[in-house]
Coordinates of C-alpha atoms in Angstrom, one line a residue:
X3 CA -1.0 38.3 -11.8
X4 CA -1.1 41.4 -11.3
X5 CA 1.7 44.3 -10.0
X6 CA 0.4 46.5 -6.6
X7 CA -0.9 49.8 -7.7
X8 CA 1.2 52.9 -7.2
X9 CA -1.3 54.6 -4.5
X10 CA -3.9 51.9 -2.6
X11 CA -5.7 53.2 0.5
X12 CA -8.9 52.2 1.6
X13 CA -12.1 53.9 1.7
X14 CA -12.4 54.0 5.6
X15 CA -8.6 53.6 7.2
X16 CA -10.0 52.3 10.2
X17 CA -12.2 49.9 8.5
X18 CA -10.6 46.5 7.9
X19 CA -13.1 44.9 6.5
X20 CA -13.2 47.7 3.9
X21 CA -13.0 45.6 0.1
X22 CA -10.3 45.5 -1.5
X23 CA -9.5 47.1 -4.8
X24 CA -9.8 45.4 -7.9
X25 CA -6.3 45.1 -9.5
X26 CA -5.6 45.0 -13.1
X27 CA -4.8 41.4 -15.0
X28 CA -1.4 41.0 -16.5
X29 CA -0.9 37.8 -17.5
X30 CA -2.0 33.9 -16.4
X31 CA 0.2 30.9 -15.9
X32 CA -0.4 27.3 -14.9
X33 CA -1.1 26.5 -11.5
X34 CA 2.2 24.1 -11.4
X35 CA 4.2 26.6 -12.8
X36 CA 3.8 28.7 -10.3
X37 CA 6.0 26.1 -7.8
X38 CA 8.6 25.0 -10.9
X39 CA 9.3 27.8 -13.1
X40 CA 7.7 31.0 -11.7
X41 CA 7.6 31.0 -8.1
X42 CA 8.0 33.3 -5.3
X43 CA 11.1 35.7 -6.1
X44 CA 11.3 34.8 -10.0
X45 CA 11.2 37.0 -12.8
X46 CA 8.5 36.5 -15.6
X47 CA 8.1 38.6 -18.6
X48 CA 4.3 39.5 -19.6
X49 CA 4.4 41.1 -23.0
X50 CA 6.7 43.9 -23.2
X51 CA 7.0 44.2 -19.4
X52 CA 8.8 42.2 -16.6
X53 CA 7.7 41.6 -12.7
X54 CA 9.3 39.9 -9.9
X55 CA 6.6 37.3 -8.1
X56 CA 5.9 38.6 -4.7
X57 CA 6.5 36.7 -1.3
X58 CA 3.9 34.7 0.8
X59 CA 3.4 37.0 3.7
X60 CA 0.2 37.0 5.3
X61 CA 0.7 40.8 6.5
X62 CA 0.3 42.0 3.0
X63 CA -1.8 39.5 1.2
X64 CA 0.5 38.9 -1.8
X65 CA -1.2 35.6 -2.3
X66 CA -5.6 35.4 -2.0
X67 CA -5.6 32.4 0.3
X68 CA -9.4 32.6 0.0
X69 CA -8.6 31.5 -3.8
X70 CA -5.6 29.1 -2.4
X71 CA -7.2 25.4 -1.1
X72 CA -5.5 23.6 1.4
X73 CA -3.4 20.8 0.9
X74 CA -2.9 18.1 3.1
X75 CA 0.1 16.2 3.4
X76 CA 1.3 15.5 6.9
X77 CA 4.5 13.7 6.9
X78 CA 5.8 16.4 4.5
X79 CA 4.4 19.2 6.2
X80 CA 6.2 17.8 9.8
X81 CA 9.6 17.6 8.1
X82 CA 8.7 21.1 7.0
X83 CA 7.9 22.8 9.9
X84 CA 4.5 24.0 8.6
X85 CA 1.3 23.0 9.1
X86 CA -0.2 22.7 5.6
X87 CA 0.1 23.8 1.9
X88 CA -1.9 25.2 -0.4
X89 CA -2.3 25.1 -4.0
X90 CA -1.7 28.5 -6.1
X91 CA -4.4 30.3 -6.7
X92 CA -5.8 29.3 -10.2
X93 CA -5.3 32.3 -13.1
X94 CA -8.6 31.0 -14.8
X95 CA -11.5 33.9 -15.7
X96 CA -13.8 32.7 -12.9
X97 CA -10.8 33.3 -10.4
X98 CA -11.5 36.9 -8.8
X99 CA -8.1 37.6 -7.3
X100 CA -4.4 35.7 -8.2
X101 CA -0.8 36.2 -7.1
X102 CA 0.9 40.1 -6.6
X103 CA 3.8 41.2 -8.9
X104 CA 6.2 44.0 -8.9
X105 CA 7.9 45.4 -11.5
X106 CA 11.3 44.3 -11.6
X107 CA 13.9 45.3 -13.0
X108 CA 12.8 49.4 -12.7
X109 CA 16.2 50.5 -15.3
X110 CA 14.2 50.7 -18.2
X111 CA 15.1 51.8 -22.1
X112 CA 13.3 53.5 -24.9
X113 CA 13.5 52.2 -28.4
X114 CA 12.5 55.1 -30.0
X115 CA 14.8 57.8 -27.9
X116 CA 16.8 55.6 -27.0
X117 CA 16.8 57.3 -23.3
X118 CA 17.9 54.9 -20.4
X119 CA 16.8 55.5 -16.8
X120 CA 14.7 54.6 -13.9
X121 CA 11.2 54.0 -15.0
X122 CA 9.7 56.9 -12.7
X123 CA 12.3 59.2 -15.2
X124 CA 9.8 58.7 -18.1
X125 CA 6.7 59.6 -16.2
X126 CA 4.4 57.4 -17.4
X127 CA 0.7 57.1 -16.8
X128 CA -0.5 54.8 -13.7
X129 CA -1.1 51.1 -15.0
X130 CA 1.4 51.9 -18.4
X131 CA 4.7 51.7 -19.0
X132 CA 5.7 53.8 -22.0
X133 CA 7.7 56.5 -22.7
X134 CA 5.8 59.9 -22.5
X135 CA 8.0 61.8 -24.5
X136 CA 7.6 58.8 -27.8
X137 CA 4.2 58.9 -28.2
X138 CA 3.6 56.4 -25.5
X139 CA 6.3 54.2 -26.9
X140 CA 6.6 50.4 -25.1
X141 CA 9.4 50.7 -22.6
X142 CA 12.0 47.7 -22.7
X143 CA 12.8 46.1 -19.4
X144 CA 16.7 46.4 -18.9
X145 CA 17.9 42.9 -20.1
X146 CA 20.6 42.6 -17.2
X147 CA 20.0 42.5 -13.4
X148 CA 22.3 42.0 -10.2
X149 CA 22.1 38.9 -8.2
X150 CA 24.2 37.5 -5.4
X151 CA 24.4 33.7 -3.9
X152 CA 22.5 34.7 -0.6
X153 CA 19.4 35.1 -3.5
X154 CA 19.7 39.3 -3.5
X155 CA 17.8 40.9 -6.7
X156 CA 19.3 44.7 -7.3
X157 CA 19.1 46.5 -10.7
X158 CA 22.4 46.5 -12.7
X159 CA 24.5 49.7 -12.0
X160 CA 24.6 51.2 -15.7
X161 CA 26.3 54.5 -14.4
X162 CA 29.2 53.2 -12.6
X163 CA 29.5 51.0 -15.4
X164 CA 29.5 53.3 -17.6
X165 CA 31.7 56.3 -15.7
X166 CA 34.2 53.6 -14.3
X167 CA 37.1 56.2 -15.8
X168 CA 35.7 58.6 -13.6
X169 CA 36.0 56.7 -10.9
X170 CA 40.0 55.5 -11.5
X171 CA 40.7 59.9 -12.1
X172 CA 39.4 59.8 -8.3
X173 CA 35.8 61.5 -9.4
X174 CA 33.0 61.6 -7.1
X175 CA 29.3 62.3 -6.8
X176 CA 27.0 61.7 -10.0
X177 CA 27.5 63.8 -13.6
X178 CA 24.4 65.1 -13.9
X179 CA 23.8 63.9 -17.4
X180 CA 21.0 61.4 -19.2
X181 CA 22.7 58.0 -20.4
X182 CA 21.2 56.4 -23.5
X183 CA 21.4 52.5 -24.7
X184 CA 21.6 51.7 -28.3
X185 CA 22.3 48.7 -30.2
X186 CA 24.8 48.9 -32.8
X187 CA 23.9 46.2 -34.5
X188 CA 26.9 44.9 -35.8
X189 CA 26.5 41.1 -34.3
X190 CA 24.7 39.9 -31.6
X191 CA 27.1 40.0 -29.1
X192 CA 27.4 42.4 -25.8
X193 CA 30.1 44.4 -27.6
X194 CA 27.3 45.7 -29.7
X195 CA 25.0 46.9 -26.8
X196 CA 26.2 50.5 -26.4
X197 CA 25.9 52.9 -23.1
X198 CA 26.5 56.6 -23.5
X199 CA 25.8 59.8 -21.3
X200 CA 25.3 63.7 -22.2
X201 CA 28.3 64.0 -19.6
X202 CA 30.9 63.5 -22.5
X203 CA 32.5 60.1 -21.1
X204 CA 33.3 57.9 -23.9
X205 CA 30.6 55.3 -24.9
X206 CA 30.7 51.7 -23.4
X207 CA 29.9 48.5 -24.4
X208 CA 28.2 45.9 -22.2
X209 CA 31.2 43.3 -22.8
X210 CA 32.5 41.9 -20.0
X211 CA 29.6 43.0 -17.5
X212 CA 29.5 38.4 -16.9
X213 CA 32.9 38.4 -15.6
X214 CA 33.0 37.2 -12.0
X215 CA 34.6 40.0 -10.7
X216 CA 33.4 42.5 -13.3
X217 CA 31.0 44.4 -10.6
X218 CA 33.6 43.8 -7.4
X219 CA 36.2 45.4 -9.8
X220 CA 34.1 48.5 -10.1
X221 CA 33.7 48.5 -6.2
X222 CA 30.1 47.7 -6.7
X223 CA 28.7 45.4 -3.5
X224 CA 25.7 43.5 -2.6
X225 CA 23.0 45.7 -1.2
X226 CA 20.6 43.1 0.1
X227 CA 17.5 44.1 -1.4
X228 CA 14.7 41.6 -1.6
X229 CA 12.1 43.3 -4.1
X230 CA 9.8 40.3 -4.1
X231 CA 9.0 40.9 -0.3
X232 CA 7.1 44.2 0.3
X233 CA 8.8 46.5 2.9
X234 CA 11.8 44.1 3.3
X235 CA 14.8 46.0 4.5
X236 CA 17.9 45.9 2.8
X237 CA 20.7 42.8 4.6
X238 CA 23.9 43.0 5.1
X239 CA 25.6 40.5 2.5
X240 CA 29.6 40.3 1.6
X241 CA 28.6 38.2 -1.5
X242 CA 30.5 39.0 -4.6
X243 CA 27.1 40.0 -7.2
X244 CA 27.0 38.8 -10.4
X245 CA 25.6 40.6 -13.8
X246 CA 22.5 38.1 -14.9
X247 CA 20.5 38.0 -17.9
X248 CA 17.3 38.4 -16.7
X249 CA 15.6 35.6 -18.5
X250 CA 18.3 33.4 -17.2
X251 CA 17.9 30.1 -15.3
X252 CA 20.5 31.3 -13.1
X253 CA 18.7 34.4 -11.7
X254 CA 15.9 31.4 -10.1
X255 CA 15.9 28.0 -9.0
X256 CA 13.6 26.5 -6.8
X257 CA 14.1 24.1 -3.8
X258 CA 11.3 21.4 -4.2
X259 CA 10.4 18.6 -1.3
X260 CA 8.4 15.9 -1.9
X261 CA 6.5 12.8 -0.6
X262 CA 4.5 10.0 -1.4
X263 CA 0.9 9.7 0.3
X264 CA 1.5 5.9 2.0
X265 CA -0.4 4.5 4.9
X266 CA -1.6 5.5 7.8
X267 CA -1.8 8.7 6.1
X268 CA -3.3 8.1 2.3
X269 CA -6.8 6.9 2.9
X270 CA -8.0 11.0 3.9
X271 CA -8.8 10.4 7.3
X272 CA -5.6 12.8 7.9
X273 CA -7.2 15.3 5.6
X274 CA -10.5 15.3 7.3
X275 CA -8.7 15.7 11.1
X276 CA -6.5 18.7 9.9
X277 CA -8.6 21.3 11.7
X278 CA -8.4 19.2 15.1
X279 CA -4.7 18.2 15.6
X280 CA -4.2 20.4 18.0
X281 CA -7.2 18.9 20.5
X282 CA -6.0 15.5 19.8
X283 CA -2.8 15.5 20.8
X284 CA -4.4 17.1 24.1
X285 CA -6.4 14.1 25.1
X286 CA -4.3 11.4 26.6
X287 CA -7.1 8.1 27.3
X288 CA -9.6 6.7 25.0
X289 CA -12.6 7.7 26.3
X290 CA -11.9 11.4 26.0
X291 CA -10.8 11.0 22.4
X292 CA -14.0 8.8 21.8
X293 CA -16.0 11.9 23.4
X294 CA -14.6 14.5 21.2
X295 CA -15.0 12.6 17.6
X296 CA -18.5 11.9 18.5
X297 CA -19.1 15.7 18.9
X298 CA -16.9 16.8 15.9
X299 CA -17.7 13.6 13.7
X300 CA -21.1 13.0 14.3
X301 CA -22.4 11.4 11.3
X302 CA -18.6 9.7 9.8
X303 CA -18.4 6.1 10.3
X304 CA -14.9 6.5 8.9
X305 CA -13.4 8.5 11.4
X306 CA -13.0 5.7 14.7
X307 CA -10.7 5.8 17.8
X308 CA -9.0 3.1 16.7
X309 CA -8.3 4.9 13.4
X310 CA -7.0 8.4 14.8
X311 CA -5.1 6.3 17.3
X312 CA -2.8 4.7 14.9
X313 CA -2.6 8.3 13.4
X314 CA -1.6 9.4 16.9
X315 CA 0.9 6.4 17.0
X316 CA 2.0 6.7 13.6
X317 CA 3.1 10.8 14.1
X318 CA 5.3 10.2 17.3
X319 CA 6.9 7.9 15.8
X320 CA 8.0 9.9 12.2
X321 CA 10.0 12.5 14.5
X322 CA 13.6 11.4 15.0
X323 CA 14.8 14.9 15.4
X324 CA 12.4 15.4 18.7
X325 CA 11.5 18.7 17.5
X326 CA 14.6 20.4 17.1
X327 CA 14.8 22.8 14.1
X328 CA 18.2 22.9 13.2
X329 CA 19.5 22.2 9.3
X330 CA 20.6 18.6 10.4
X331 CA 17.5 18.5 12.0
X332 CA 15.3 19.2 9.3
X333 CA 17.7 16.8 6.5
X334 CA 17.3 13.8 9.7
X335 CA 13.5 14.4 9.5
X336 CA 13.0 14.7 5.7
X337 CA 15.8 11.1 5.4
X338 CA 13.0 9.4 7.9
X339 CA 10.4 10.6 5.2
X340 CA 12.2 8.6 2.7
X341 CA 13.3 5.2 4.6
X342 CA 9.0 5.0 5.6
X343 CA 8.5 5.4 2.1
X344 CA 11.2 2.6 1.0
X345 CA 9.7 0.5 3.5
X346 CA 5.9 0.9 2.6
X347 CA 7.2 0.4 -1.1
X348 CA 8.6 -3.2 -0.2
X349 CA 5.7 -3.9 1.8
X350 CA 3.2 -3.3 -0.4
X351 CA -0.5 -1.8 0.1
X352 CA -3.4 -4.0 -2.1
X353 CA -6.3 -2.5 -3.3
X354 CA -8.3 -5.0 -1.3
X355 CA -9.9 -4.2 1.3
X356 CA -9.2 -0.7 0.6
X357 CA -11.8 2.5 0.0
X358 CA -11.9 4.7 -3.0
X359 CA -10.2 7.1 -1.0
X360 CA -7.2 5.3 -0.7
X361 CA -4.1 7.1 -2.8
X362 CA -1.3 4.5 -2.4
X363 CA -1.8 1.3 -4.0
X364 CA 1.0 -1.3 -4.3
X365 CA 1.1 -5.0 -5.3
X366 CA 3.5 -7.2 -6.8
X367 CA 3.3 -8.9 -10.3
X368 CA 1.0 -12.3 -10.4
X369 CA 3.5 -13.5 -12.7
X370 CA 7.0 -15.1 -11.2
X371 CA 9.8 -13.0 -11.2
X372 CA 12.3 -15.8 -11.0
X373 CA 13.5 -14.6 -14.1
X374 CA 15.1 -11.1 -13.2
X375 CA 17.3 -13.3 -10.3
X376 CA 20.6 -13.4 -13.0
X377 CA 20.5 -9.5 -12.9
X378 CA 20.3 -9.0 -8.8
X379 CA 17.1 -7.4 -9.3
X380 CA 14.3 -8.3 -6.6
X381 CA 10.5 -8.7 -7.4
X382 CA 9.4 -5.6 -8.6
X383 CA 6.4 -3.6 -6.9
X384 CA 4.0 -2.2 -9.0
X385 CA 2.6 1.2 -8.0
X386 CA -0.8 0.9 -9.0
X387 CA -2.0 4.1 -7.2
X388 CA 0.1 7.1 -5.8
X389 CA -0.3 10.6 -4.9
X390 CA 2.6 13.3 -4.8
X391 CA 2.7 16.4 -3.2
X392 CA 5.5 18.9 -4.3
X393 CA 6.2 21.7 -2.0
X394 CA 8.3 24.9 -3.0
X395 CA 10.6 25.1 0.4
X396 CA 12.6 28.1 -0.6
X397 CA 15.0 29.5 -3.8
X398 CA 18.4 30.0 -5.1
X399 CA 20.1 32.4 -7.5
X400 CA 23.5 31.8 -9.2
X401 CA 23.2 27.9 -8.5
X402 CA 24.2 25.6 -10.7
X403 CA 21.1 23.3 -12.3
X404 CA 23.3 20.7 -12.9
X405 CA 25.7 21.0 -9.8
X406 CA 23.9 18.1 -7.8
X407 CA 23.9 21.1 -5.1
X408 CA 21.6 23.8 -3.7
X409 CA 23.1 27.4 -2.6
X410 CA 21.9 29.5 -0.4
X411 CA 18.5 28.9 0.2
X412 CA 16.1 32.3 0.1
X413 CA 12.8 32.7 1.8
X414 CA 9.6 33.1 0.5
X415 CA 8.1 35.5 2.9
X416 CA 9.3 37.9 5.4
X417 CA 8.1 36.5 8.3
X418 CA 7.7 32.7 9.3
X419 CA 4.3 31.3 7.6
X420 CA 2.5 28.2 8.7
X421 CA 2.0 27.4 4.9
X422 CA 4.0 26.6 1.2
X423 CA 3.0 26.6 -2.1
X424 CA 2.6 23.3 -3.2
X425 CA 1.1 20.7 -5.9
X426 CA -0.3 17.2 -5.7
X427 CA 0.0 15.0 -8.8
X428 CA -1.4 11.9 -9.1
X429 CA 0.0 9.0 -10.9
X430 CA 1.6 5.4 -11.0
X431 CA 5.1 3.6 -11.4
X432 CA 7.1 1.1 -10.8
X433 CA 9.5 0.2 -7.7
X434 CA 13.1 -1.5 -8.1
X435 CA 15.3 -3.0 -5.6
X436 CA 18.3 -4.1 -5.7
X437 CA 19.8 -7.5 -4.1
X438 CA 21.4 -5.9 -1.1
X439 CA 23.7 -8.8 -0.2
X440 CA 25.2 -9.1 -4.0
X441 CA 24.8 -5.4 -3.8
X442 CA 27.2 -5.1 -0.7
X443 CA 29.8 -7.5 -2.3
X444 CA 30.0 -5.5 -5.2
X445 CA 30.2 -2.2 -3.7
X446 CA 32.8 -3.6 -1.5
X447 CA 35.2 -4.3 -4.8
X448 CA 38.4 -2.0 -4.3
X449 CA 38.4 -1.1 -8.0
X450 CA 34.6 -0.2 -7.6
X451 CA 35.4 1.8 -4.4
X452 CA 38.2 3.5 -6.3
X453 CA 36.7 4.9 -9.1
X454 CA 33.5 6.3 -7.1
X455 CA 35.4 7.7 -4.5
X456 CA 37.2 9.7 -7.5
X457 CA 33.7 11.5 -8.2
X458 CA 32.7 11.8 -4.4
X459 CA 35.8 13.7 -4.1
X460 CA 34.9 16.1 -7.1
X461 CA 31.7 16.6 -5.3
X462 CA 32.9 17.1 -1.9
X463 CA 35.0 20.3 -3.3
X464 CA 32.0 21.4 -5.4
X465 CA 30.3 21.7 -2.1
X466 CA 32.8 22.9 0.2
X467 CA 33.1 26.1 -2.7
X468 CA 29.2 26.7 -2.9
X469 CA 29.0 26.7 1.1
X470 CA 29.9 29.7 2.8
X471 CA 31.4 28.0 5.3
X472 CA 34.0 25.6 4.3
X473 CA 34.0 23.5 7.4
X474 CA 29.7 23.4 7.4
X475 CA 29.4 22.0 4.0
X476 CA 27.3 18.7 3.3
X477 CA 28.7 15.7 2.5
X478 CA 28.6 14.3 -0.7
X479 CA 25.7 11.5 -1.2
X480 CA 27.8 9.7 -3.7
X481 CA 28.7 5.8 -2.8
X482 CA 28.6 2.9 -5.0
X483 CA 25.0 1.9 -4.6
X484 CA 24.1 5.4 -5.3
X485 CA 25.8 6.0 -8.5
X486 CA 24.9 2.6 -9.5
X487 CA 20.7 2.5 -8.9
X488 CA 20.9 6.7 -10.0
X489 CA 22.3 5.1 -13.3
X490 CA 20.3 2.5 -13.3
X491 CA 16.9 4.4 -13.1
X492 CA 18.6 6.7 -15.9
X493 CA 18.8 3.7 -18.5
X494 CA 15.5 2.5 -17.6
X495 CA 13.8 5.8 -18.3
X496 CA 15.5 6.2 -21.7
X497 CA 14.3 2.8 -22.9
X498 CA 10.9 3.0 -21.6
X499 CA 10.7 6.1 -24.0
X500 CA 11.9 4.7 -26.7
X501 CA 10.2 1.2 -26.3
X502 CA 6.8 2.0 -24.4
X503 CA 5.8 5.3 -25.8
X504 CA 6.7 7.6 -22.6
X505 CA 8.4 10.9 -23.4
X506 CA 11.6 10.8 -21.0
X507 CA 10.1 14.4 -19.6
X508 CA 6.7 12.7 -18.3
X509 CA 9.1 10.0 -16.5
X510 CA 10.8 10.9 -12.6
X511 CA 12.7 9.0 -10.7
X512 CA 12.9 8.7 -6.7
X513 CA 15.8 7.1 -5.6
X514 CA 16.5 4.9 -2.4
X515 CA 19.9 4.6 -1.7
X516 CA 21.9 4.4 1.7
X517 CA 23.1 1.7 4.1
X518 CA 19.8 0.3 4.9
X519 CA 17.9 1.5 1.3
X520 CA 18.8 0.0 -2.5
X521 CA 15.6 0.7 -4.4
X522 CA 14.1 3.2 -7.0
X523 CA 10.8 4.1 -7.9
X524 CA 10.0 5.3 -11.8
X525 CA 6.8 7.1 -12.4
X526 CA 4.9 9.5 -13.9
X527 CA 2.3 11.9 -12.6
X528 CA 0.6 14.6 -13.2
X529 CA -1.3 17.9 -12.0
X530 CA -3.9 17.9 -14.0
X531 CA -5.2 14.1 -14.8
X532 CA -5.1 11.1 -12.6
X533 CA -1.7 10.3 -14.1
X534 CA -1.8 7.4 -17.1
X535 CA -4.2 4.3 -17.1
X536 CA -1.6 1.7 -16.6
X537 CA 0.9 2.0 -19.6
X538 CA 3.6 2.5 -17.1
X539 CA 2.6 -0.8 -14.6
X540 CA 2.7 -2.8 -17.1
X541 CA 6.3 -2.2 -17.7
X542 CA 7.1 -3.5 -14.3
X543 CA 5.3 -7.4 -15.3
X544 CA 8.7 -9.4 -14.9
X545 CA 8.8 -11.0 -18.1
X546 CA 8.4 -7.3 -19.7
X547 CA 10.9 -5.5 -17.3
X548 CA 13.4 -8.3 -18.2
X549 CA 13.5 -7.8 -21.5
X550 CA 13.9 -3.9 -20.8
X551 CA 16.5 -4.5 -18.5
X552 CA 18.7 -6.8 -20.8
X553 CA 18.1 -4.3 -23.9
X554 CA 19.0 -1.2 -21.6
X555 CA 22.1 -2.8 -20.4
X556 CA 23.5 -3.9 -24.0
X557 CA 22.6 -0.4 -24.9
X558 CA 24.9 1.2 -22.2
X559 CA 27.6 -0.5 -23.6
X560 CA 28.6 1.5 -26.3
X561 CA 27.9 5.1 -26.8
X562 CA 28.2 7.1 -30.0
X563 CA 30.6 9.6 -27.8
X564 CA 33.0 6.4 -27.0
X565 CA 35.8 5.9 -26.2
X566 CA 35.7 9.7 -24.9
X567 CA 32.6 9.3 -22.8
X568 CA 34.0 5.4 -21.3
X569 CA 37.4 7.2 -20.8
X570 CA 36.7 10.5 -19.4
X571 CA 37.6 11.1 -15.7
X572 CA 35.6 14.2 -15.0
X573 CA 32.7 14.6 -16.7
X574 CA 29.3 16.8 -16.6
X575 CA 28.8 19.5 -14.5
X576 CA 31.6 20.4 -12.2
X577 CA 33.3 17.2 -13.3
X578 CA 31.0 15.1 -11.0
X579 CA 30.2 12.0 -13.1
X580 CA 32.0 10.0 -15.5
X581 CA 31.1 7.9 -18.1
X582 CA 27.4 9.7 -18.7
X583 CA 26.8 12.0 -21.5
X584 CA 23.7 13.2 -23.5
X585 CA 24.1 10.3 -25.8
X586 CA 24.0 7.6 -23.4
X587 CA 22.2 8.3 -20.0
X588 CA 21.5 12.1 -19.3
X589 CA 18.0 13.0 -18.6
X590 CA 15.7 15.9 -19.1
X591 CA 16.7 18.3 -15.6
X592 CA 12.7 17.8 -14.2
X593 CA 13.6 13.8 -14.5
X594 CA 16.2 13.6 -12.4
X595 CA 16.6 13.9 -8.9
X596 CA 20.4 15.1 -8.8
X597 CA 20.7 17.4 -11.6
X598 CA 22.1 14.9 -13.8
X599 CA 25.2 14.5 -11.6
X600 CA 27.1 11.6 -10.1
X601 CA 26.6 8.9 -13.1
X602 CA 28.7 6.7 -14.4
X603 CA 27.5 3.9 -16.3
X604 CA 30.9 2.2 -16.3
X605 CA 29.2 0.9 -13.2
X606 CA 26.2 -0.9 -14.9
X607 CA 28.4 -2.5 -17.2
X608 CA 32.2 -2.3 -16.7
X609 CA 35.0 -0.8 -19.0
X610 CA 36.7 -2.9 -21.9
X611 CA 39.6 -3.1 -19.6
X612 CA 37.7 -3.7 -16.4
X613 CA 34.8 -5.5 -16.6
X614 CA 34.2 -6.2 -13.0
X615 CA 33.4 -3.3 -12.6
X616 CA 29.9 -3.6 -13.7
X617 CA 27.5 -5.0 -11.4
X618 CA 25.4 -6.6 -14.6
X619 CA 28.2 -7.9 -16.5
X620 CA 27.9 -11.0 -15.5
X621 CA 24.3 -11.4 -16.8
X622 CA 25.2 -9.7 -19.9
X623 CA 27.9 -12.6 -20.5
X624 CA 24.6 -15.4 -20.1

């Protein structure tokens, strides 16, 4: 990662082919972290400096596209409205370039002279971040930043925080003094962080700066700044700014969208046709298409007219929104994407007659699955090979990572682009599906409906509070079958982490839960290898799955936090859980699709007073 230099000009301003100046490296991160941890708009600490990762604008070439290989996943690209995806540039020494970063925050302090000011005030030499008055003492970036829920980011207003009494007394203008910051050392709290000024105002601490209304009480408003986007104009913003720690997870949360590669898109043919789609869509007859393919792929027998027609037909069927670009249409396309995956997971895709390029292999187990019938679980499917593409669509700020709701999405670029950063991962998994007839009968129970309705009401309230316009807030996805499948996935992941040697953080869930779907895919996938070597698939064999389900459900009957855990009515972040805590069903946040929200183990095993609440209660009695 490299910050842009202070001055940068071409040898010949009129020559667009003039070579780019080599910029110093500031550090390196893994490719996967550029999607999940240090993506566009996030703050990254390198040694004693702090930077914000630049956007993906093609005009400013913040990302070196020459070293960003293209990733193809047609279904996901169509759902997100882009042409393709790109891997972040590699950080190895062989890489000629990397991802640009910009210095942020711009306010720094010197630990030697205790001066607190804009970095320019220290007059550091180019490429360095030191105090020239203190024998090149390294500067310390501000620990505090200011952000709002619309994604804007700015420096903390130290001057206004320190001179607030002047404002209360009606004084205007700057004082002309020099500010300083020191640490009293009496405690580790904000009370020990003291800010003063040579103008003589009383010294104040940073205590209270994190109150929700602390900045608005000072008359500070969000200026709409976007430092990760070069030359971005300030936007009008009506949101209340908040003080955040520079390293807090609330400063940046990714909005990730993912899709599995499934037939007919999983055999590598779609990637070969990536540059030809516009031309292929223009042909209306088989003869015209055959002539074009012979000219474009003269020596590739895998590119046949029938295979291409199959892809074109699949593309036509996969757009329920008819090209609309509204948020509702995008959500509809993404839901249709999940439904296609569910149908393929149910139908399977056997390895026989498939080439080595096939990226999705899903087969039923050879052994009899009747042992799972008492649990209301259908025949599992063993996903022996899968490929998932995870794309960074946008990011949020001040969003609660455990709230199971996304905040306002901040853009990755100043102008729209036809690509998004993404990672492709490979692995394996087990697909578990519940008996829908038994599930519907259980979900219609008044006791079950009443219990889930309370969770749904709390979640709807959170969504309304988070939305700028409460009337436009999305509806909560909480339904009896969704909460049941979600909690079942969690206990299976926990059980496999205990009995099969998989760390819980290495497993992920992928839920398929609506009126037409009732399944869950539990899988392991990594970006730097071909997943595992069949260990997870082996857990899906009916005999082992029978033992795992029995053990997981018995373990769910009791929690070390009971009776408090089972009897609570509002648990977890924002009260959207019921009987769920870290001692029983919660997982690492990377494993859960809903931020450890909308969970209730009482729907699995019932409660001591109402055992009929549990979908699996009858199986535990047997």
